[in-house]
Amino acid sequence: MAVKRKTRAGIGLALCKRLLVEDDELHLCLACRNVSKAEAVRAALLASHPTAEVTVVQLDVSNLQSVYQASEELKQRNVIHIFSTAEGLLTQDDKITADGLQEVFETNVFGHFILIRELEPLLCHSDSPSQLIWTSSRNARKSNFSLEDFQHSKGKEPYSSSKYATDLLSVALNRNFNQQGLYSNVVCPGTALTNLTYGVLPPFIWTLLMPAILLIRFFANAFTLTPYNGTEALVWLFHQKPESLNPLIKYLSATTGFGRNYITTQKVNVLTLLH
């Protein structure tokens, strides 16, 4: 079973569609905040892939009570082979959640971490490896992260800080859980036009920028533009043996100026913080 925390019109939905095209008997569990929207997605997926098994679990990773409730529901399942996180919250206007945590940190890092710890019985099987796939970012910069302020309550780059914390956490999880059969990797979908990026700039601005972006794409491969293209690295990782992957490598979706998708890599530079 693959558990995917997803957005309705983003990387998560595109990933589900691509995976079902390759294996229409896959069991997907959609962990979403908005159940009504998730049910609509489930119906659409089953309409095109009727032999698939698609279930829904309500989950808001910015609320720990929701995380614990979702984990209890998921514990009723036999096993989870692959757990993939969504893009997260992209904003510079951070705030405090009901749990007393910074919203970006709790949404992008801490809520997922608590869920994973709660699901250890399903994820940790030395005879049958499980894989965590974290959606990180090319913008995960060490300079924006501080162990003294790991929630980034005093800084102005909460998204970058949270994604660097994700990279750091992935390495730490591998050090602590590989022997128990749990492996962790990080990916970056590139700049794809989703609900997340439309929250940064409205759609008409992206439309105006598109000619320049298409030109820049001949020199910079990070502009994947569509959710389908952004899932390239994710789909590739789904087909790999997790124990064979380098835990210090970030896998990046990339698209050429002519629209060809491929995967590139980037070193995860977190060792100095973990010693």
PDB file of C-alpha atoms in Angstrom, residues 19-205:
ATOM      1  CA  LEU A  19       1.120   5.219 -10.554  1.00  0.00           C
ATOM      2  CA  LEU A  20      -2.296   3.853 -11.477  1.00  0.00           C
ATOM      3  CA  VAL A  21      -1.457   4.005 -15.177  1.00  0.00           C
ATOM      4  CA  GLU A  22       1.473   1.698 -14.440  1.00  0.00           C
ATOM      5  CA  ASP A  23      -0.370  -0.557 -11.983  1.00  0.00           C
ATOM      6  CA  ASP A  24      -4.151  -0.283 -11.899  1.00  0.00           C
ATOM      7  CA  GLU A  25      -4.406  -2.778  -9.026  1.00  0.00           C
ATOM      8  CA  LEU A  26      -2.395  -0.611  -6.676  1.00  0.00           C
ATOM      9  CA  HIS A  27      -3.790   0.191  -3.222  1.00  0.00           C
ATOM     10  CA  LEU A  28      -3.573   3.944  -2.674  1.00  0.00           C
ATOM     11  CA  CYS A  29      -4.495   5.605   0.595  1.00  0.00           C
ATOM     12  CA  LEU A  30      -5.166   9.331   0.223  1.00  0.00           C
ATOM     13  CA  ALA A  31      -4.445  11.156   3.472  1.00  0.00           C
ATOM     14  CA  CYS A  32      -6.069  14.571   3.054  1.00  0.00           C
ATOM     15  CA  ARG A  33      -7.316  17.452   5.187  1.00  0.00           C
ATOM     16  CA  ASN A  34     -10.522  17.996   3.202  1.00  0.00           C
ATOM     17  CA  VAL A  35     -12.445  14.711   3.085  1.00  0.00           C
ATOM     18  CA  SER A  36     -15.097  15.867   0.607  1.00  0.00           C
ATOM     19  CA  LYS A  37     -12.452  16.893  -1.920  1.00  0.00           C
ATOM     20  CA  ALA A  38     -10.550  13.676  -1.292  1.00  0.00           C
ATOM     21  CA  GLU A  39     -13.674  11.623  -1.957  1.00  0.00           C
ATOM     22  CA  ALA A  40     -14.160  13.463  -5.250  1.00  0.00           C
ATOM     23  CA  VAL A  41     -10.573  12.615  -6.204  1.00  0.00           C
ATOM     24  CA  ARG A  42     -11.119   9.008  -5.150  1.00  0.00           C
ATOM     25  CA  ALA A  43     -14.221   8.766  -7.352  1.00  0.00           C
ATOM     26  CA  ALA A  44     -12.358  10.225 -10.325  1.00  0.00           C
ATOM     27  CA  LEU A  45      -9.432   7.824  -9.891  1.00  0.00           C
ATOM     28  CA  LEU A  46     -11.730   4.809  -9.608  1.00  0.00           C
ATOM     29  CA  ALA A  47     -13.711   5.917 -12.653  1.00  0.00           C
ATOM     30  CA  SER A  48     -10.606   5.626 -14.794  1.00  0.00           C
ATOM     31  CA  HIS A  49      -9.049   2.700 -12.879  1.00  0.00           C
ATOM     32  CA  PRO A  50     -11.932   0.576 -11.502  1.00  0.00           C
ATOM     33  CA  THR A  51      -9.688  -2.308 -10.399  1.00  0.00           C
ATOM     34  CA  ALA A  52      -7.617  -0.097  -8.096  1.00  0.00           C
ATOM     35  CA  GLU A  53      -8.190   0.119  -4.358  1.00  0.00           C
ATOM     36  CA  VAL A  54      -8.350   3.753  -3.239  1.00  0.00           C
ATOM     37  CA  THR A  55      -9.180   4.713   0.319  1.00  0.00           C
ATOM     38  CA  VAL A  56      -9.311   8.033   2.158  1.00  0.00           C
ATOM     39  CA  VAL A  57      -8.045   9.045   5.596  1.00  0.00           C
ATOM     40  CA  GLN A  58      -8.609  12.504   7.039  1.00  0.00           C
ATOM     41  CA  LEU A  59      -5.312  14.093   8.029  1.00  0.00           C
ATOM     42  CA  ASP A  60      -4.264  17.635   8.861  1.00  0.00           C
ATOM     43  CA  VAL A  61      -0.543  17.589   9.648  1.00  0.00           C
ATOM     44  CA  SER A  62      -0.781  21.072  11.170  1.00  0.00           C
ATOM     45  CA  ASN A  63      -2.947  19.618  13.960  1.00  0.00           C
ATOM     46  CA  LEU A  64      -1.479  16.915  16.192  1.00  0.00           C
ATOM     47  CA  GLN A  65      -4.885  15.619  17.288  1.00  0.00           C
ATOM     48  CA  SER A  66      -5.685  14.963  13.623  1.00  0.00           C
ATOM     49  CA  VAL A  67      -2.297  13.257  13.182  1.00  0.00           C
ATOM     50  CA  TYR A  68      -2.931  10.892  16.089  1.00  0.00           C
ATOM     51  CA  GLN A  69      -6.460  10.105  14.881  1.00  0.00           C
ATOM     52  CA  ALA A  70      -5.219   9.367  11.371  1.00  0.00           C
ATOM     53  CA  SER A  71      -2.424   7.167  12.703  1.00  0.00           C
ATOM     54  CA  GLU A  72      -4.920   5.088  14.683  1.00  0.00           C
ATOM     55  CA  GLU A  73      -6.991   4.561  11.559  1.00  0.00           C
ATOM     56  CA  LEU A  74      -3.950   3.675   9.467  1.00  0.00           C
ATOM     57  CA  LYS A  75      -2.748   1.185  12.080  1.00  0.00           C
ATOM     58  CA  GLN A  76      -5.701  -0.984  11.134  1.00  0.00           C
ATOM     59  CA  ARG A  77      -3.947  -1.662   7.805  1.00  0.00           C
ATOM     60  CA  ASN A  78      -1.507  -4.558   7.474  1.00  0.00           C
ATOM     61  CA  VAL A  79       1.517  -2.778   6.063  1.00  0.00           C
ATOM     62  CA  ILE A  80       2.624   0.396   4.311  1.00  0.00           C
ATOM     63  CA  HIS A  81       5.291  -0.083   1.661  1.00  0.00           C
ATOM     64  CA  ILE A  82       5.712   3.520   0.560  1.00  0.00           C
ATOM     65  CA  PHE A  83       4.855   6.752   2.366  1.00  0.00           C
ATOM     66  CA  SER A  84       5.187   9.985   0.394  1.00  0.00           C
ATOM     67  CA  THR A  85       4.704  13.485   1.786  1.00  0.00           C
ATOM     68  CA  ALA A  86       3.162  16.380  -0.135  1.00  0.00           C
ATOM     69  CA  GLU A  87       4.622  19.737  -1.073  1.00  0.00           C
ATOM     70  CA  GLY A  88       3.613  21.348   2.214  1.00  0.00           C
ATOM     71  CA  LEU A  89       2.987  24.987   3.058  1.00  0.00           C
ATOM     72  CA  LEU A  90       4.780  27.637   0.997  1.00  0.00           C
ATOM     73  CA  THR A  91       4.527  31.007   2.680  1.00  0.00           C
ATOM     74  CA  GLN A  92       6.678  33.663   4.332  1.00  0.00           C
ATOM     75  CA  ASP A  93       3.762  34.739   6.542  1.00  0.00           C
ATOM     76  CA  ASP A  94       4.169  32.236   9.359  1.00  0.00           C
ATOM     77  CA  LYS A  95       1.865  31.938  12.377  1.00  0.00           C
ATOM     78  CA  ILE A  96       1.278  29.850  15.501  1.00  0.00           C
ATOM     79  CA  THR A  97      -0.947  26.748  15.327  1.00  0.00           C
ATOM     80  CA  ALA A  98      -3.350  25.470  17.962  1.00  0.00           C
ATOM     81  CA  ASP A  99      -0.521  23.189  19.124  1.00  0.00           C
ATOM     82  CA  GLY A 100       1.678  26.211  19.869  1.00  0.00           C
ATOM     83  CA  LEU A 101       4.084  25.486  17.005  1.00  0.00           C
ATOM     84  CA  GLN A 102       5.128  27.505  13.980  1.00  0.00           C
ATOM     85  CA  GLU A 103       2.653  26.622  11.215  1.00  0.00           C
ATOM     86  CA  VAL A 104       5.188  26.074   8.421  1.00  0.00           C
ATOM     87  CA  PHE A 105       7.399  23.893  10.621  1.00  0.00           C
ATOM     88  CA  GLU A 106       4.498  21.796  11.916  1.00  0.00           C
ATOM     89  CA  THR A 107       2.915  21.402   8.462  1.00  0.00           C
ATOM     90  CA  ASN A 108       6.072  20.638   6.509  1.00  0.00           C
ATOM     91  CA  VAL A 109       8.107  18.706   9.077  1.00  0.00           C
ATOM     92  CA  PHE A 110       6.806  17.969  12.553  1.00  0.00           C
ATOM     93  CA  GLY A 111       3.321  16.677  11.735  1.00  0.00           C
ATOM     94  CA  HIS A 112       4.748  14.196   9.223  1.00  0.00           C
ATOM     95  CA  PHE A 113       7.469  13.153  11.686  1.00  0.00           C
ATOM     96  CA  ILE A 114       4.930  12.388  14.420  1.00  0.00           C
ATOM     97  CA  LEU A 115       2.794  10.425  11.974  1.00  0.00           C
ATOM     98  CA  ILE A 116       5.797   8.358  10.884  1.00  0.00           C
ATOM     99  CA  ARG A 117       6.776   7.617  14.482  1.00  0.00           C
ATOM    100  CA  GLU A 118       3.207   6.532  15.194  1.00  0.00           C
ATOM    101  CA  LEU A 119       3.251   4.250  12.149  1.00  0.00           C
ATOM    102  CA  GLU A 120       6.550   2.541  12.982  1.00  0.00           C
ATOM    103  CA  PRO A 121       4.842  -0.860  13.469  1.00  0.00           C
ATOM    104  CA  LEU A 122       3.614  -0.696   9.853  1.00  0.00           C
ATOM    105  CA  LEU A 123       6.783   0.758   8.373  1.00  0.00           C
ATOM    106  CA  CYS A 124       9.541  -1.123  10.169  1.00  0.00           C
ATOM    107  CA  HIS A 125       9.920  -4.662   8.808  1.00  0.00           C
ATOM    108  CA  SER A 126      13.513  -5.782   8.224  1.00  0.00           C
ATOM    109  CA  ASP A 127      12.373  -8.579   5.904  1.00  0.00           C
ATOM    110  CA  SER A 128      10.231  -6.225   3.765  1.00  0.00           C
ATOM    111  CA  PRO A 129      11.752  -2.726   3.390  1.00  0.00           C
ATOM    112  CA  SER A 130       9.532   0.350   3.489  1.00  0.00           C
ATOM    113  CA  GLN A 131      10.306   3.707   1.920  1.00  0.00           C
ATOM    114  CA  LEU A 132       9.679   7.275   3.023  1.00  0.00           C
ATOM    115  CA  ILE A 133       9.762   9.899   0.286  1.00  0.00           C
ATOM    116  CA  TRP A 134       9.931  13.473   1.546  1.00  0.00           C
ATOM    117  CA  THR A 135       9.075  16.359  -0.757  1.00  0.00           C
ATOM    118  CA  SER A 136      11.933  18.767  -0.176  1.00  0.00           C
ATOM    119  CA  SER A 137      13.082  21.670  -2.340  1.00  0.00           C
ATOM    120  CA  ARG A 138      16.038  23.043  -4.235  1.00  0.00           C
ATOM    121  CA  ASN A 139      15.485  26.025  -1.956  1.00  0.00           C
ATOM    122  CA  ALA A 140      16.394  24.031   1.184  1.00  0.00           C
ATOM    123  CA  ARG A 141      19.329  26.180   2.266  1.00  0.00           C
ATOM    124  CA  LYS A 142      21.519  25.517   5.271  1.00  0.00           C
ATOM    125  CA  SER A 143      21.989  29.270   5.701  1.00  0.00           C
ATOM    126  CA  ASN A 144      18.269  29.622   6.501  1.00  0.00           C
ATOM    127  CA  PHE A 145      18.273  26.928   9.194  1.00  0.00           C
ATOM    128  CA  SER A 146      19.470  27.067  12.808  1.00  0.00           C
ATOM    129  CA  LEU A 147      19.364  24.345  15.446  1.00  0.00           C
ATOM    130  CA  GLU A 148      18.857  27.082  18.027  1.00  0.00           C
ATOM    131  CA  ASP A 149      15.699  28.177  16.181  1.00  0.00           C
ATOM    132  CA  PHE A 150      14.682  25.019  14.305  1.00  0.00           C
ATOM    133  CA  GLN A 151      11.062  26.212  14.009  1.00  0.00           C
ATOM    134  CA  HIS A 152      12.351  29.413  12.391  1.00  0.00           C
ATOM    135  CA  SER A 153      10.257  31.600  14.677  1.00  0.00           C
ATOM    136  CA  LYS A 154      12.745  34.470  14.415  1.00  0.00           C
ATOM    137  CA  GLY A 155      13.644  34.233  10.725  1.00  0.00           C
ATOM    138  CA  LYS A 156      12.072  35.330   7.463  1.00  0.00           C
ATOM    139  CA  GLU A 157      12.542  32.162   5.378  1.00  0.00           C
ATOM    140  CA  PRO A 158      10.327  29.554   7.093  1.00  0.00           C
ATOM    141  CA  TYR A 159       9.762  27.486   3.940  1.00  0.00           C
ATOM    142  CA  SER A 160      13.455  27.138   3.110  1.00  0.00           C
ATOM    143  CA  SER A 161      14.247  26.400   6.755  1.00  0.00           C
ATOM    144  CA  SER A 162      11.546  23.722   6.974  1.00  0.00           C
ATOM    145  CA  LYS A 163      12.769  22.012   3.817  1.00  0.00           C
ATOM    146  CA  TYR A 164      16.348  21.980   5.105  1.00  0.00           C
ATOM    147  CA  ALA A 165      15.013  20.486   8.343  1.00  0.00           C
ATOM    148  CA  THR A 166      13.321  17.844   6.171  1.00  0.00           C
ATOM    149  CA  ASP A 167      16.663  16.985   4.548  1.00  0.00           C
ATOM    150  CA  LEU A 168      18.270  16.762   7.974  1.00  0.00           C
ATOM    151  CA  LEU A 169      15.468  14.594   9.329  1.00  0.00           C
ATOM    152  CA  SER A 170      15.670  12.197   6.379  1.00  0.00           C
ATOM    153  CA  VAL A 171      19.361  11.569   7.028  1.00  0.00           C
ATOM    154  CA  ALA A 172      18.708  11.065  10.751  1.00  0.00           C
ATOM    155  CA  LEU A 173      15.878   8.607  10.055  1.00  0.00           C
ATOM    156  CA  ASN A 174      18.159   6.540   7.843  1.00  0.00           C
ATOM    157  CA  ARG A 175      20.802   6.395  10.558  1.00  0.00           C
ATOM    158  CA  ASN A 176      18.281   5.216  13.130  1.00  0.00           C
ATOM    159  CA  PHE A 177      15.903   3.014  11.148  1.00  0.00           C
ATOM    160  CA  ASN A 178      17.701   1.416   8.185  1.00  0.00           C
ATOM    161  CA  GLN A 179      18.459  -1.688  10.245  1.00  0.00           C
ATOM    162  CA  GLN A 180      14.731  -1.988  10.936  1.00  0.00           C
ATOM    163  CA  GLY A 181      13.897  -1.920   7.224  1.00  0.00           C
ATOM    164  CA  LEU A 182      12.826   1.724   6.945  1.00  0.00           C
ATOM    165  CA  TYR A 183      14.569   3.901   4.349  1.00  0.00           C
ATOM    166  CA  SER A 184      14.139   7.606   3.678  1.00  0.00           C
ATOM    167  CA  ASN A 185      14.813   9.780   0.626  1.00  0.00           C
ATOM    168  CA  VAL A 186      14.117  13.364  -0.413  1.00  0.00           C
ATOM    169  CA  VAL A 187      12.925  14.721  -3.749  1.00  0.00           C
ATOM    170  CA  CYS A 188      12.232  18.093  -5.317  1.00  0.00           C
ATOM    171  CA  PRO A 189       9.433  18.372  -7.908  1.00  0.00           C
ATOM    172  CA  GLY A 190      10.800  21.627  -9.306  1.00  0.00           C
ATOM    173  CA  THR A 191       8.632  24.654 -10.005  1.00  0.00           C
ATOM    174  CA  ALA A 192       5.265  23.237 -11.033  1.00  0.00           C
ATOM    175  CA  LEU A 193       2.071  25.250 -11.278  1.00  0.00           C
ATOM    176  CA  THR A 194      -0.112  23.879  -8.485  1.00  0.00           C
ATOM    177  CA  ASN A 195      -2.335  25.244  -5.723  1.00  0.00           C
ATOM    178  CA  LEU A 196       0.886  25.836  -3.797  1.00  0.00           C
ATOM    179  CA  THR A 197       2.547  28.076  -6.390  1.00  0.00           C
ATOM    180  CA  TYR A 198      -0.735  29.823  -7.196  1.00  0.00           C
ATOM    181  CA  GLY A 199      -0.737  30.837  -3.545  1.00  0.00           C
ATOM    182  CA  VAL A 200       2.519  32.722  -4.142  1.00  0.00           C
ATOM    183  CA  LEU A 201       1.467  34.448  -7.369  1.00  0.00           C
ATOM    184  CA  PRO A 202      -2.029  34.471  -8.900  1.00  0.00           C
ATOM    185  CA  PRO A 203      -2.596  32.444 -12.099  1.00  0.00           C
ATOM    186  CA  PHE A 204      -2.707  35.477 -14.419  1.00  0.00           C
ATOM    187  CA  ILE A 205       0.785  36.512 -13.276  1.00  0.00           C
TER     188      ILE A 205
END
